[in-house]
Amino acid sequence: MDLKIAVLPGDGIGPEISEQGVAVMNAVCEKFGHKVSYQYALCGADAIDKVGDPFPEETFKICMDADAVLFSAVGDPKFDNDPTAKVRPEQGLLAMRKKLGLFANIRPVETFDCLIHKSPLKDELVRGADFICIRELTGGMYFGEKYQDDEKAYDTNAYTRPEIERILKVAYEYAMRRRKHLTVVDKANVLASSRLWRQVAKEMAPKYPEVETDYMFVDNAAMRMIQDPRFFDVMVTENTFGDILTDEGSCITGSMGLLPSASTGEHTPVFEPIHGSWPQAKGLNIANPLAQILSVAMLFEYFNLKEEGALIRKAVNASLDANVRTPEIQVEGGERYGTTEVGQWIVDYIKKA
Ligand code: IPM
Ligand code: MN
């Protein structure tokens, strides 16, 4: 297969992990005989500094022209600490989601046995937890009508029926391929937008008779996730709830540096780690490249290249078993590997496989 990849390294540790993602992509393509080409593009604080726009038109064109986007991270403290800043790196991410029509954000919450001791939850609660959060990504409060003056401010949580239907369809399709259990998370006891979500879900559920659908209020879901994370298989929810719940999800597994995600929708899909740009670690060769590398696995799987994805996952597991790990997940007394060393080890494993 011919693959045209837009690479958006972004800020902080972004460029370092991006390099490892590309190296792994190259190794896999070589092994399986795929032809891959890359177009690099600016985004985030880096793009603001260079061209004054966190998601420049040129970057948008490169993304639209590609088969997939390999995204790393955006964000820089110089903007976080300046509330008057008019342009912010995060706006680049939101612009990318909106312009590429990326309405479905797929965030798997997976545990790695060898990292369970890093979880804030008890081993017996979290071991084996494995669910996917499908977060609606281009609607709700993030993009609804906003107003702000010194006395009053609001964000509108607007959803239309087609927006809800298309994300529920994605969620049902995932549930059909997994354990056939879908939890629709909302706040239908208070919010009108949630009541429409629930109404549409109730209408759609009979079309998927094999899937057990349940409905849960978001506050209850937040609690259930720490009390009994294995309850969940596929969870679907609106933009803001999904933002909050996926941070919770990524930390209960103890492996937040390892979780990839995919955003899909109308145009080119984007694959990226769940973690942020960790500016303090920039240039230190200590950032964990595994979430980025696993997003490359998700990229292959998106194109139904299952063996390619599986080989990457196998290589990542082997690196963990061999204790080839970056400092934050290294076992006590274990040797410390850098970003590039972990990436290289995985590349070598793939070449030898
Ligand atoms: C995420 C992030 C973004 C969001 C920020 C950086 C705008 O937290 O991808 O979850 O809120 O969606
Ligand atoms: Mn978030």
Short mmCIF file of C-alpha atoms and ligand atoms in Angstrom, two decimals:
data_model
loop_
_atom_site.label_atom_id
_atom_site.label_comp_id
_atom_site.label_asym_id
_atom_site.label_seq_id
_atom_site.Cartn_x
_atom_site.Cartn_y
_atom_site.Cartn_z
CA MET A 1 0.00 0.00 0.00
CA ASP A 2 1.10 3.59 -0.65
CA LEU A 3 0.87 5.79 2.41
CA LYS A 4 1.16 9.55 2.41
CA ILE A 5 1.64 10.76 5.95
CA ALA A 6 1.43 14.32 7.27
CA VAL A 7 3.74 14.63 10.27
CA LEU A 8 2.94 17.35 12.82
CA PRO A 9 5.59 17.21 15.56
CA GLY A 10 4.39 20.36 17.38
CA ASP A 11 5.88 21.50 20.68
CA GLY A 12 7.85 20.35 23.72
CA ILE A 13 8.69 16.66 23.53
CA GLY A 14 6.60 16.44 20.33
CA PRO A 15 9.52 16.45 17.85
CA GLU A 16 11.46 13.82 19.83
CA ILE A 17 8.62 11.32 20.04
CA SER A 18 7.57 12.10 16.48
CA GLU A 19 11.01 11.02 15.28
CA GLN A 20 10.57 7.64 16.97
CA GLY A 21 7.07 7.21 15.55
CA VAL A 22 8.39 7.86 12.05
CA ALA A 23 11.32 5.46 12.58
CA VAL A 24 8.92 2.69 13.61
CA MET A 25 6.62 3.49 10.70
CA ASN A 26 9.58 3.19 8.32
CA ALA A 27 10.66 -0.14 9.80
CA VAL A 28 7.15 -1.60 9.47
CA CYS A 29 6.67 -0.29 5.92
CA GLU A 30 10.00 -1.76 4.88
CA LYS A 31 9.13 -5.12 6.40
CA PHE A 32 5.68 -5.35 4.80
CA GLY A 33 6.57 -3.72 1.49
CA HIS A 34 4.53 -0.52 1.87
CA LYS A 35 5.66 2.69 0.24
CA VAL A 36 5.49 5.62 2.64
CA SER A 37 6.17 9.32 2.17
CA TYR A 38 6.09 12.16 4.69
CA GLN A 39 5.16 15.81 4.59
CA TYR A 40 6.13 17.76 7.69
CA ALA A 41 3.95 20.66 8.80
CA LEU A 42 3.87 23.30 11.53
CA CYS A 43 1.36 23.44 14.36
CA GLY A 44 0.97 24.71 17.92
CA ALA A 45 3.32 27.20 19.60
CA ASP A 46 6.00 26.39 17.05
CA ALA A 47 3.65 27.55 14.27
CA ILE A 48 2.64 30.67 16.21
CA ASP A 49 6.33 31.60 16.62
CA LYS A 50 7.13 30.95 12.97
CA VAL A 51 4.03 32.12 11.10
CA GLY A 52 1.66 33.58 13.72
CA ASP A 53 -1.03 30.90 13.40
CA PRO A 54 -1.29 27.64 15.43
CA PHE A 55 -2.86 25.74 12.48
CA PRO A 56 -1.71 27.50 9.31
CA GLU A 57 -3.52 27.09 6.00
CA GLU A 58 -0.44 25.35 4.60
CA THR A 59 -0.66 22.71 7.37
CA PHE A 60 -4.37 22.23 6.68
CA LYS A 61 -3.61 21.63 2.99
CA ILE A 62 -0.88 19.12 3.80
CA CYS A 63 -3.27 17.27 6.16
CA MET A 64 -6.09 17.23 3.60
CA ASP A 65 -3.73 15.88 1.00
CA ALA A 66 -2.47 13.03 3.20
CA ASP A 67 -3.88 9.57 3.98
CA ALA A 68 -3.27 10.06 7.70
CA VAL A 69 -1.80 12.58 10.11
CA LEU A 70 0.77 11.58 12.71
CA PHE A 71 0.39 14.23 15.38
CA SER A 72 2.55 14.57 18.48
CA ALA A 73 1.71 17.33 20.96
CA VAL A 74 1.09 21.07 21.27
CA GLY A 75 1.37 23.49 24.19
CA ASP A 76 3.87 25.87 25.69
CA PRO A 77 3.97 27.39 29.21
CA LYS A 78 4.62 30.87 27.84
CA PHE A 79 1.00 30.89 26.64
CA ASP A 80 -0.48 29.14 29.70
CA ASN A 81 0.90 31.87 31.93
CA ASP A 82 -0.41 34.71 29.81
CA PRO A 83 -4.21 35.02 30.07
CA THR A 84 -4.18 37.94 27.63
CA ALA A 85 -2.57 35.95 24.80
CA LYS A 86 -4.88 36.18 21.79
CA VAL A 87 -3.57 33.14 19.99
CA ARG A 88 -2.84 29.89 21.82
CA PRO A 89 -1.33 26.59 20.69
CA GLU A 90 -4.47 24.68 21.76
CA GLN A 91 -6.51 26.69 19.24
CA GLY A 92 -4.45 24.91 16.59
CA LEU A 93 -5.65 21.55 17.83
CA LEU A 94 -9.29 22.68 17.90
CA ALA A 95 -8.97 24.19 14.42
CA MET A 96 -7.51 20.94 13.13
CA ARG A 97 -10.37 18.91 14.64
CA LYS A 98 -13.00 21.22 13.19
CA LYS A 99 -11.47 21.69 9.75
CA LEU A 100 -10.77 17.99 9.27
CA GLY A 101 -14.25 17.11 10.61
CA LEU A 102 -12.74 14.80 13.24
CA PHE A 103 -15.92 14.16 15.16
CA ALA A 104 -14.94 10.80 16.65
CA ASN A 105 -12.10 10.61 19.12
CA ILE A 106 -11.20 7.03 19.99
CA ARG A 107 -9.36 6.73 23.29
CA PRO A 108 -8.55 3.20 24.40
CA VAL A 109 -7.94 2.71 28.12
CA GLU A 110 -5.72 -0.33 28.38
CA THR A 111 -3.68 -1.79 31.17
CA PHE A 112 -0.20 -3.22 30.79
CA ASP A 113 0.36 -5.91 33.42
CA CYS A 114 3.90 -4.82 34.12
CA LEU A 115 2.78 -1.25 34.89
CA ILE A 116 -0.17 -1.99 37.12
CA HIS A 117 1.86 -1.10 40.21
CA LYS A 118 1.90 2.46 38.83
CA SER A 119 -1.88 2.69 39.02
CA PRO A 120 -3.36 4.69 41.90
CA LEU A 121 -5.99 1.92 42.12
CA LYS A 122 -5.58 -1.45 43.79
CA ASP A 123 -4.14 -4.14 41.57
CA GLU A 124 -7.22 -6.39 41.80
CA LEU A 125 -9.51 -3.55 40.68
CA VAL A 126 -7.58 -2.43 37.67
CA ARG A 127 -5.90 -5.58 36.32
CA GLY A 128 -7.50 -6.51 33.02
CA ALA A 129 -9.39 -3.23 32.62
CA ASP A 130 -9.77 -2.63 28.90
CA PHE A 131 -12.26 -0.20 27.48
CA ILE A 132 -12.58 2.43 24.81
CA CYS A 133 -13.96 5.89 25.26
CA ILE A 134 -15.51 7.33 22.13
CA ARG A 135 -15.54 11.07 22.63
CA GLU A 136 -17.53 13.39 20.36
CA LEU A 137 -14.92 15.92 19.26
CA THR A 138 -16.36 18.70 17.14
CA GLY A 139 -19.51 19.76 18.98
CA GLY A 140 -20.81 20.75 22.39
CA MET A 141 -19.41 23.52 24.54
CA TYR A 142 -16.05 23.56 22.80
CA PHE A 143 -17.60 24.93 19.63
CA GLY A 144 -21.04 26.28 20.68
CA GLU A 145 -21.88 29.96 20.91
CA LYS A 146 -19.78 31.75 23.50
CA TYR A 147 -20.01 35.07 25.26
CA GLN A 148 -17.78 36.79 27.78
CA ASP A 149 -17.71 40.19 29.43
CA ASP A 150 -16.60 41.17 32.92
CA GLU A 151 -19.95 40.35 34.51
CA LYS A 152 -21.30 37.45 32.50
CA ALA A 153 -20.01 34.57 30.40
CA TYR A 154 -21.44 31.46 28.81
CA ASP A 155 -20.64 28.54 26.55
CA THR A 156 -23.45 26.78 24.73
CA ASN A 157 -23.65 23.00 24.80
CA ALA A 158 -25.45 22.54 21.50
CA TYR A 159 -25.88 19.20 19.72
CA THR A 160 -27.94 18.31 16.68
CA ARG A 161 -29.51 14.93 15.93
CA PRO A 162 -27.13 14.14 13.01
CA GLU A 163 -24.12 14.91 15.21
CA ILE A 164 -25.38 12.51 17.86
CA GLU A 165 -26.38 9.82 15.39
CA ARG A 166 -23.03 9.69 13.64
CA ILE A 167 -21.01 9.37 16.85
CA LEU A 168 -23.36 6.72 18.25
CA LYS A 169 -22.98 4.79 15.02
CA VAL A 170 -19.19 4.79 15.48
CA ALA A 171 -19.65 3.64 19.08
CA TYR A 172 -21.99 0.80 18.12
CA GLU A 173 -19.58 -0.35 15.43
CA TYR A 174 -16.78 -0.53 18.01
CA ALA A 175 -19.06 -2.33 20.46
CA MET A 176 -19.97 -4.90 17.78
CA ARG A 177 -16.27 -5.66 17.25
CA ARG A 178 -15.59 -5.93 20.98
CA ARG A 179 -17.51 -7.29 23.97
CA LYS A 180 -20.83 -5.84 22.75
CA HIS A 181 -21.47 -3.62 25.72
CA LEU A 182 -22.07 0.10 25.16
CA THR A 183 -22.46 2.67 27.92
CA VAL A 184 -23.97 5.99 26.86
CA VAL A 185 -22.72 8.61 29.30
CA ASP A 186 -24.75 11.81 29.75
CA LYS A 187 -26.36 14.14 32.26
CA ALA A 188 -29.93 13.64 31.08
CA ASN A 189 -31.32 14.38 34.55
CA VAL A 190 -30.24 18.02 34.13
CA LEU A 191 -29.20 18.91 30.58
CA ALA A 192 -31.48 19.23 27.55
CA SER A 193 -28.58 18.35 25.23
CA SER A 194 -28.11 15.10 27.15
CA ARG A 195 -31.80 14.30 26.90
CA LEU A 196 -31.55 14.48 23.13
CA TRP A 197 -28.48 12.21 23.26
CA ARG A 198 -30.43 9.69 25.30
CA GLN A 199 -33.50 9.92 23.07
CA VAL A 200 -31.43 9.30 19.93
CA ALA A 201 -29.54 6.45 21.62
CA LYS A 202 -32.81 4.79 22.67
CA GLU A 203 -34.01 5.01 19.08
CA MET A 204 -30.81 3.49 17.72
CA ALA A 205 -30.31 0.71 20.28
CA PRO A 206 -32.87 -1.70 18.71
CA LYS A 207 -30.83 -1.63 15.47
CA TYR A 208 -28.00 -3.30 17.39
CA PRO A 209 -29.82 -6.07 19.27
CA GLU A 210 -26.59 -7.94 20.02
CA VAL A 211 -25.21 -4.97 21.92
CA GLU A 212 -26.22 -4.43 25.50
CA THR A 213 -26.76 -0.68 25.84
CA ASP A 214 -26.82 1.03 29.18
CA TYR A 215 -27.19 4.65 30.15
CA MET A 216 -25.21 6.29 32.89
CA PHE A 217 -25.02 9.81 34.29
CA VAL A 218 -21.55 11.27 33.93
CA ASP A 219 -21.01 11.76 37.68
CA ASN A 220 -21.87 8.13 38.26
CA ALA A 221 -19.63 7.07 35.37
CA ALA A 222 -16.68 8.97 36.88
CA MET A 223 -17.23 7.04 40.10
CA ARG A 224 -17.75 3.68 38.43
CA MET A 225 -14.50 4.10 36.50
CA ILE A 226 -12.49 4.05 39.70
CA GLN A 227 -14.66 1.58 41.59
CA ASP A 228 -14.98 -0.98 38.83
CA PRO A 229 -13.17 -0.04 35.61
CA ARG A 230 -13.67 -3.53 34.18
CA PHE A 231 -17.39 -2.81 33.97
CA PHE A 232 -16.82 -0.82 30.79
CA ASP A 233 -16.30 -2.05 27.23
CA VAL A 234 -17.20 0.89 24.99
CA MET A 235 -18.30 4.21 26.41
CA VAL A 236 -19.63 7.05 24.28
CA THR A 237 -20.09 10.62 25.37
CA GLU A 238 -20.12 14.29 24.40
CA ASN A 239 -17.02 16.43 23.95
CA THR A 240 -16.61 17.96 27.43
CA PHE A 241 -17.52 14.85 29.42
CA GLY A 242 -15.18 12.84 27.18
CA ASP A 243 -12.33 15.26 27.80
CA ILE A 244 -12.67 14.85 31.56
CA LEU A 245 -13.35 11.11 31.66
CA THR A 246 -10.45 10.21 29.38
CA ASP A 247 -7.96 11.98 31.65
CA GLU A 248 -9.37 9.93 34.49
CA GLY A 249 -9.19 6.81 32.34
CA SER A 250 -5.62 7.37 31.27
CA CYS A 251 -4.37 7.69 34.81
CA ILE A 252 -6.19 4.74 36.40
CA THR A 253 -4.26 2.29 34.22
CA GLY A 254 -0.92 3.59 35.46
CA SER A 255 0.21 3.84 31.88
CA MET A 256 -0.73 7.31 30.73
CA GLY A 257 2.56 7.72 28.88
CA LEU A 258 1.54 4.71 26.83
CA LEU A 259 -1.91 5.54 25.58
CA PRO A 260 -2.48 6.43 21.93
CA SER A 261 -5.63 7.81 20.34
CA ALA A 262 -7.26 8.25 16.97
CA SER A 263 -9.51 11.02 15.73
CA THR A 264 -11.58 10.17 12.72
CA GLY A 265 -14.43 11.70 10.79
CA GLU A 266 -15.00 13.40 7.49
CA HIS A 267 -11.47 13.91 6.20
CA THR A 268 -7.95 12.68 7.02
CA PRO A 269 -7.74 10.77 10.31
CA VAL A 270 -5.26 11.88 12.98
CA PHE A 271 -3.27 9.59 15.28
CA GLU A 272 -1.69 11.00 18.41
CA PRO A 273 -0.64 10.19 21.96
CA ILE A 274 -3.09 11.11 24.73
CA HIS A 275 -0.40 12.90 26.74
CA GLY A 276 0.65 16.49 26.21
CA SER A 277 3.82 18.33 25.22
CA TRP A 278 5.68 18.09 28.58
CA PRO A 279 7.78 21.20 27.88
CA GLN A 280 10.02 20.65 30.93
CA ALA A 281 11.38 17.47 29.34
CA LYS A 282 12.08 18.98 25.94
CA GLY A 283 15.48 18.01 24.58
CA LEU A 284 16.35 15.79 27.56
CA ASN A 285 15.78 12.47 25.78
CA ILE A 286 13.63 11.19 28.65
CA ALA A 287 10.12 11.30 27.14
CA ASN A 288 8.39 7.97 26.62
CA PRO A 289 7.88 7.39 22.87
CA LEU A 290 5.49 4.44 23.36
CA ALA A 291 2.18 6.32 23.12
CA GLN A 292 3.35 7.84 19.84
CA ILE A 293 4.59 4.47 18.60
CA LEU A 294 1.27 2.86 19.56
CA SER A 295 -0.53 5.61 17.64
CA VAL A 296 1.36 4.36 14.60
CA ALA A 297 -0.10 0.92 15.38
CA MET A 298 -3.59 2.48 15.44
CA LEU A 299 -2.83 4.15 12.12
CA PHE A 300 -2.04 0.83 10.45
CA GLU A 301 -5.09 -0.80 12.04
CA TYR A 302 -7.27 2.01 10.70
CA PHE A 303 -6.26 0.94 7.19
CA ASN A 304 -7.02 -2.63 8.17
CA LEU A 305 -3.31 -3.51 8.18
CA LYS A 306 -3.75 -5.71 11.24
CA GLU A 307 -0.47 -7.62 11.12
CA GLU A 308 1.47 -4.38 10.96
CA GLY A 309 -0.37 -3.04 14.01
CA ALA A 310 0.04 -6.32 15.86
CA LEU A 311 3.79 -6.38 15.23
CA ILE A 312 4.17 -2.90 16.73
CA ARG A 313 2.14 -3.91 19.78
CA LYS A 314 4.25 -7.04 20.15
CA ALA A 315 7.46 -5.00 19.92
CA VAL A 316 6.20 -2.53 22.53
CA ASN A 317 5.29 -5.35 24.93
CA ALA A 318 8.67 -6.98 24.33
CA SER A 319 10.48 -3.73 25.15
CA LEU A 320 8.54 -3.47 28.42
CA ASP A 321 9.28 -7.10 29.29
CA ALA A 322 12.95 -6.55 28.54
CA ASN A 323 12.88 -3.52 30.85
CA VAL A 324 13.92 -1.26 28.02
CA ARG A 325 11.98 1.62 29.51
CA THR A 326 12.16 5.36 29.92
CA PRO A 327 12.83 6.56 33.48
CA GLU A 328 9.23 7.17 34.62
CA ILE A 329 8.26 3.52 34.16
CA GLN A 330 11.60 1.86 34.82
CA VAL A 331 11.69 -0.71 37.61
CA GLU A 332 13.84 0.07 40.63
CA GLY A 333 17.52 -0.37 39.88
CA GLY A 334 16.81 -0.92 36.18
CA GLU A 335 18.95 0.67 33.51
CA ARG A 336 17.66 4.00 32.21
CA TYR A 337 16.85 4.18 28.55
CA GLY A 338 16.24 7.39 26.66
CA THR A 339 13.57 8.25 24.10
CA THR A 340 15.86 7.39 21.19
CA GLU A 341 17.15 4.16 22.77
CA VAL A 342 13.62 2.83 23.37
CA GLY A 343 12.63 3.78 19.82
CA GLN A 344 15.74 2.16 18.37
CA TRP A 345 15.20 -1.04 20.36
CA ILE A 346 11.68 -1.32 18.94
CA VAL A 347 12.89 -0.61 15.40
CA ASP A 348 15.52 -3.35 15.76
CA TYR A 349 12.93 -5.78 17.13
CA ILE A 350 10.65 -5.13 14.15
CA LYS A 351 13.52 -5.58 11.69
CA LYS A 352 14.47 -8.92 13.26
CA ALA A 353 10.90 -10.21 13.61
C1 IPM B 1 -7.39 16.83 24.90
C2 IPM B 1 -6.88 18.15 25.38
C3 IPM B 1 -7.52 19.25 24.56
C4 IPM B 1 -9.02 19.19 24.81
C5 IPM B 1 -6.98 20.65 24.85
C6 IPM B 1 -5.48 20.72 24.72
C7 IPM B 1 -7.65 21.69 24.00
O1 IPM B 1 -7.10 18.31 26.74
O2 IPM B 1 -7.13 16.47 23.73
O3 IPM B 1 -8.03 16.12 25.68
O4 IPM B 1 -9.53 19.77 25.77
O5 IPM B 1 -9.69 18.56 23.99
MN MN B 2 -8.07 16.62 27.68
#
